[in-house]
Every structure is written in C-alpha cells, then in structure tokens.
Coordinates of C-alpha atoms and ligand atoms in Angstrom, one line a residue:
X250 CA 0.0 0.0 0.0
X251 CA 1.4 3.3 -1.0
X252 CA 0.3 6.3 1.1
X253 CA -0.1 9.3 -1.3
X254 CA -0.2 12.9 -0.1
X255 CA -1.2 14.4 -3.5
X256 CA -1.2 13.8 -7.2
X257 CA 2.1 15.4 -8.2
X258 CA 4.0 13.4 -5.4
X259 CA 2.3 10.2 -6.6
X260 CA 3.8 10.2 -10.1
X261 CA 7.3 9.1 -9.6
X262 CA 7.1 6.8 -6.5
X263 CA 4.2 4.9 -8.1
X264 CA 6.1 4.2 -11.3
X265 CA 9.2 3.2 -9.3
X266 CA 7.4 0.8 -7.0
X267 CA 5.3 -0.7 -9.8
X268 CA 8.4 -2.1 -11.4
X269 CA 8.6 -4.6 -8.5
X270 CA 5.3 -4.6 -6.7
X271 CA 1.5 -4.6 -7.1
X272 CA 0.5 -1.2 -5.7
X273 CA -2.7 0.1 -4.1
X274 CA -2.7 3.8 -3.4
X275 CA -4.2 5.1 -0.1
X276 CA -5.2 8.7 0.3
X277 CA -5.0 9.2 4.1
X278 CA -4.6 12.9 4.8
X279 CA -6.7 14.3 7.6
X280 CA -4.0 17.0 8.2
X281 CA -5.1 19.0 5.1
X282 CA -6.8 22.3 5.9
X283 CA -9.3 23.5 4.8
X284 CA -11.7 20.8 3.5
X285 CA -11.8 22.5 0.0
X286 CA -8.0 22.1 -0.2
X287 CA -8.3 18.4 0.9
X288 CA -10.9 17.8 -1.9
X289 CA -8.8 19.6 -4.5
X290 CA -5.7 17.6 -3.8
X291 CA -7.7 14.3 -3.6
X292 CA -9.6 15.0 -6.8
X293 CA -6.3 15.8 -8.6
X294 CA -5.0 12.5 -7.5
X295 CA -8.2 10.6 -8.4
X296 CA -8.3 12.1 -11.9
X297 CA -4.8 10.9 -12.6
X298 CA -5.5 7.5 -11.1
X299 CA -8.6 7.1 -13.2
X300 CA -6.6 7.7 -16.4
X301 CA -3.9 5.2 -15.4
X302 CA -6.3 2.6 -13.9
X303 CA -4.7 2.9 -10.5
X304 CA -6.7 1.6 -7.5
X305 CA -7.2 4.3 -4.8
X306 CA -8.6 3.8 -1.3
X307 CA -9.6 7.0 0.5
X308 CA -9.6 7.0 4.3
X309 CA -12.5 9.4 5.2
X310 CA -11.5 12.9 6.0
X311 CA -11.7 13.7 9.7
X312 CA -9.7 16.8 10.7
X313 CA -10.5 16.2 14.4
X314 CA -8.5 13.0 14.3
X315 CA -5.5 15.0 13.1
X316 CA -6.1 17.7 15.7
X317 CA -6.1 15.1 18.5
X318 CA -2.9 13.5 17.2
X319 CA -0.9 16.7 17.3
X320 CA -2.6 18.1 20.5
X321 CA 0.1 19.7 22.7
X322 CA 2.8 19.9 20.0
X323 CA 1.1 22.2 17.5
X324 CA 3.7 25.0 18.0
X325 CA 6.7 22.7 17.7
X326 CA 7.1 22.0 14.0
X327 CA 9.3 19.0 14.3
X328 CA 7.2 17.3 16.9
X329 CA 4.0 18.2 15.1
X330 CA 5.2 16.8 11.8
X331 CA 6.4 13.6 13.5
X332 CA 3.0 13.1 15.1
X333 CA 1.4 13.9 11.7
X334 CA 3.5 11.3 9.9
X335 CA 2.8 8.7 12.5
X336 CA -0.9 9.3 12.3
X337 CA -1.2 9.1 8.5
X338 CA 1.2 6.2 8.0
X339 CA -0.3 4.4 11.0
X340 CA -3.7 4.6 9.2
X341 CA -2.2 3.0 6.1
X342 CA -0.2 0.4 8.0
X343 CA -3.3 -0.8 10.0
X344 CA -5.4 -1.0 6.8
X345 CA -2.6 -2.9 5.0
X346 CA -2.4 -5.4 7.9
X347 CA -6.2 -5.8 7.9
X348 CA -6.4 -6.4 4.2
X349 CA -3.4 -8.7 3.9
X350 CA -0.9 -6.4 2.2
X351 CA 2.7 -7.1 2.8
X352 CA 4.3 -3.7 2.9
X353 CA 3.7 0.1 3.2
X354 CA 5.5 3.0 1.5
X355 CA 4.8 6.7 1.2
X356 CA 5.1 9.5 -1.4
X357 CA 6.0 12.0 1.3
X358 CA 9.7 11.8 0.7
X359 CA 9.4 13.3 -2.9
X360 CA 9.2 16.7 -1.3
X361 CA 12.6 18.3 -0.4
X362 CA 10.6 20.3 2.2
X363 CA 9.9 17.2 4.3
X364 CA 12.3 15.4 6.8
X365 CA 13.0 11.9 5.4
X366 CA 14.5 10.7 8.6
X367 CA 11.4 11.7 10.6
X368 CA 9.2 10.0 7.9
X369 CA 11.3 6.8 8.1
X370 CA 11.1 6.8 12.0
X371 CA 7.3 7.1 11.8
X372 CA 7.0 4.5 9.0
X373 CA 9.2 2.0 10.8
X374 CA 7.4 2.4 14.1
X375 CA 3.8 2.1 12.8
X376 CA 4.6 -0.8 10.4
X377 CA 6.3 -2.7 13.3
X378 CA 3.2 -2.2 15.4
X379 CA 0.9 -3.3 12.6
X380 CA 3.1 -6.3 11.5
X381 CA 3.8 -5.2 8.0
X382 CA 7.0 -4.3 6.2
X383 CA 8.1 -0.7 5.9
X384 CA 9.4 0.0 2.4
X385 CA 11.8 2.9 3.1
X386 CA 12.2 5.0 0.0
X387 CA 13.8 8.4 -0.3
X388 CA 12.3 9.8 -3.5
X389 CA 13.8 13.4 -3.3
X390 CA 15.9 12.9 -6.4
X391 CA 12.6 12.4 -8.3
X392 CA 11.4 15.9 -7.3
X393 CA 12.4 17.8 -10.5
X394 CA 10.8 15.1 -12.7
X395 CA 7.7 15.1 -10.5
X396 CA 7.5 18.9 -11.0
X397 CA 8.1 18.6 -14.8
X398 CA 5.5 15.8 -15.2
X399 CA 2.8 17.5 -13.0
X400 CA 3.2 20.7 -15.0
X401 CA 2.9 18.8 -18.3
X402 CA -0.2 17.1 -17.0
X403 CA -1.7 20.4 -15.8
X404 CA -2.0 19.1 -12.2
X405 CA -2.9 21.3 -9.3
X406 CA 0.2 21.9 -7.2
X407 CA -0.3 23.2 -3.7
X408 CA 1.8 26.0 -2.1
X409 CA 1.9 24.6 1.5
X410 CA 2.3 21.2 3.2
X411 CA -1.2 20.7 4.4
X412 CA -2.2 21.8 8.0
X413 CA -3.4 25.2 9.0
X414 CA 0.0 25.9 10.6
X415 CA 1.9 25.1 7.5
X416 CA 0.1 27.9 5.5
X417 CA 1.9 30.6 7.5
X418 CA 5.1 28.5 7.7
X419 CA 5.3 28.1 4.0
X420 CA 4.9 31.9 3.6
X421 CA 7.7 32.5 6.1
X422 CA 10.0 29.9 4.4
X423 CA 9.4 31.6 1.0
X424 CA 10.1 35.1 2.5
X425 CA 13.4 33.7 4.1
X426 CA 14.5 32.2 0.8
X427 CA 13.7 35.4 -1.1
X428 CA 15.8 37.4 1.5
X429 CA 18.7 34.9 1.2
X430 CA 18.6 35.1 -2.6
X431 CA 18.7 38.9 -2.6
X432 CA 21.5 38.9 0.0
X433 CA 23.5 36.6 -2.3
X434 CA 22.9 38.8 -5.3
X435 CA 24.2 41.8 -3.4
X436 CA 27.5 40.1 -2.6
Ligands
LIG663 S1 3.5 20.8 8.2 FE1 2.8 19.1 7.0 S2 3.7 17.2 7.9 FE2 3.9 18.9 9.4 S3 2.1 18.8 10.7 FE3 1.5 20.2 9.1 S4 0.6 18.9 7.5 FE4 1.7 17.5 8.9

C-alpha cells in the first residue's frame, strides 16, 4: 500500500514501485486544511489515477482526528510533523495489515521540504506495530521530474504542506528564501 499525499507526489514513486510490486494507493490525509483544499488535492490524484487505472482507497476525512494526534505539540514544527507522519502512516499500516498487504510506503519523501528521517522513523514504528514491512524510500531525487510531469499534466500543485499551521510557515519559508537570494545577489 502506497500512502499518497497528493497527485504530483504520486507520479514518480508509483512508477518506481510498480516495477517490482503490485501497488494500491491510499489517500489518508486528515491533516489538510481547509476541506476544500483536501478535496482539491484528492480530486487531482483521483483524476490521474482514473486515467492510469490505479486503484485508490480513501480514508474518510476527519480533521478532528489529526487535531487530536498533534494536541500539545502544535507550536513545535518538528514534533507536530512527526505526530502527523505517525498518524497518516499508521492509518495505512493498519489498513494494510487488515487487508493482507505485505508492505507500506509513502510518497511524502518526494518533497525536499519534508524530513526523510522523521518520515522513516514514523513509518518503521507504525509498520512494526501493525506487523507489515516498511518499504523505506527516499524519493527526493525524483522531485524535479515530478514537477516537470505534473506541469505537463496540468495538475494542481499546492503551495503549502497541508495543515493550517503550514500555511503561515510556507509563507515564512518563502520570505526567508527570497531574503537569502537577494542577499547573495548583493554580494
Ligand atoms: S507541516 Fe505538513 S507534515 Fe507537518 S504537521 Fe503540518 S501537514 Fe503535517
């Protein structure tokens, strides 16, 4: 079972895993805020999946489940993201165990803005608990190709990770990168 966060991030990991596995995609993302954004990302992924004949299972959207998982660590980005990874990958690992799948992977590591070590920690822990194999995969090297293909396909590409906190954090990160670029240009 491949946990997918969005359509653009699905492209490369799905093709890479398909070479050696039968893959079912699971959309398990109660972190995404607001609901319209959740639906937009899901519908982008589903439209691509339909064209390719890819099986997708959606775990029903329940933002309160995510809020409960990160309660107390909302302001600590690292701790919050770790709890968020554990929640989403845990949902997929338990579903995989229930339905007799052997292994779980995620598309989250396509993004260079995510922490692959934190994702691997979460994936290993929840898969060990559920009794399935964690297929660790660092897909960051596929990011440029994922961007190229998603542009070519006209896919919606989001400007922030997903939760309400990440909207402001993404804007701060962009402002910092702009400041760093202009400082470098002045040198
Ligand atoms: S920034 Fe992304 S990974 Fe971190 S808690 Fe928010 S949605 Fe989850």
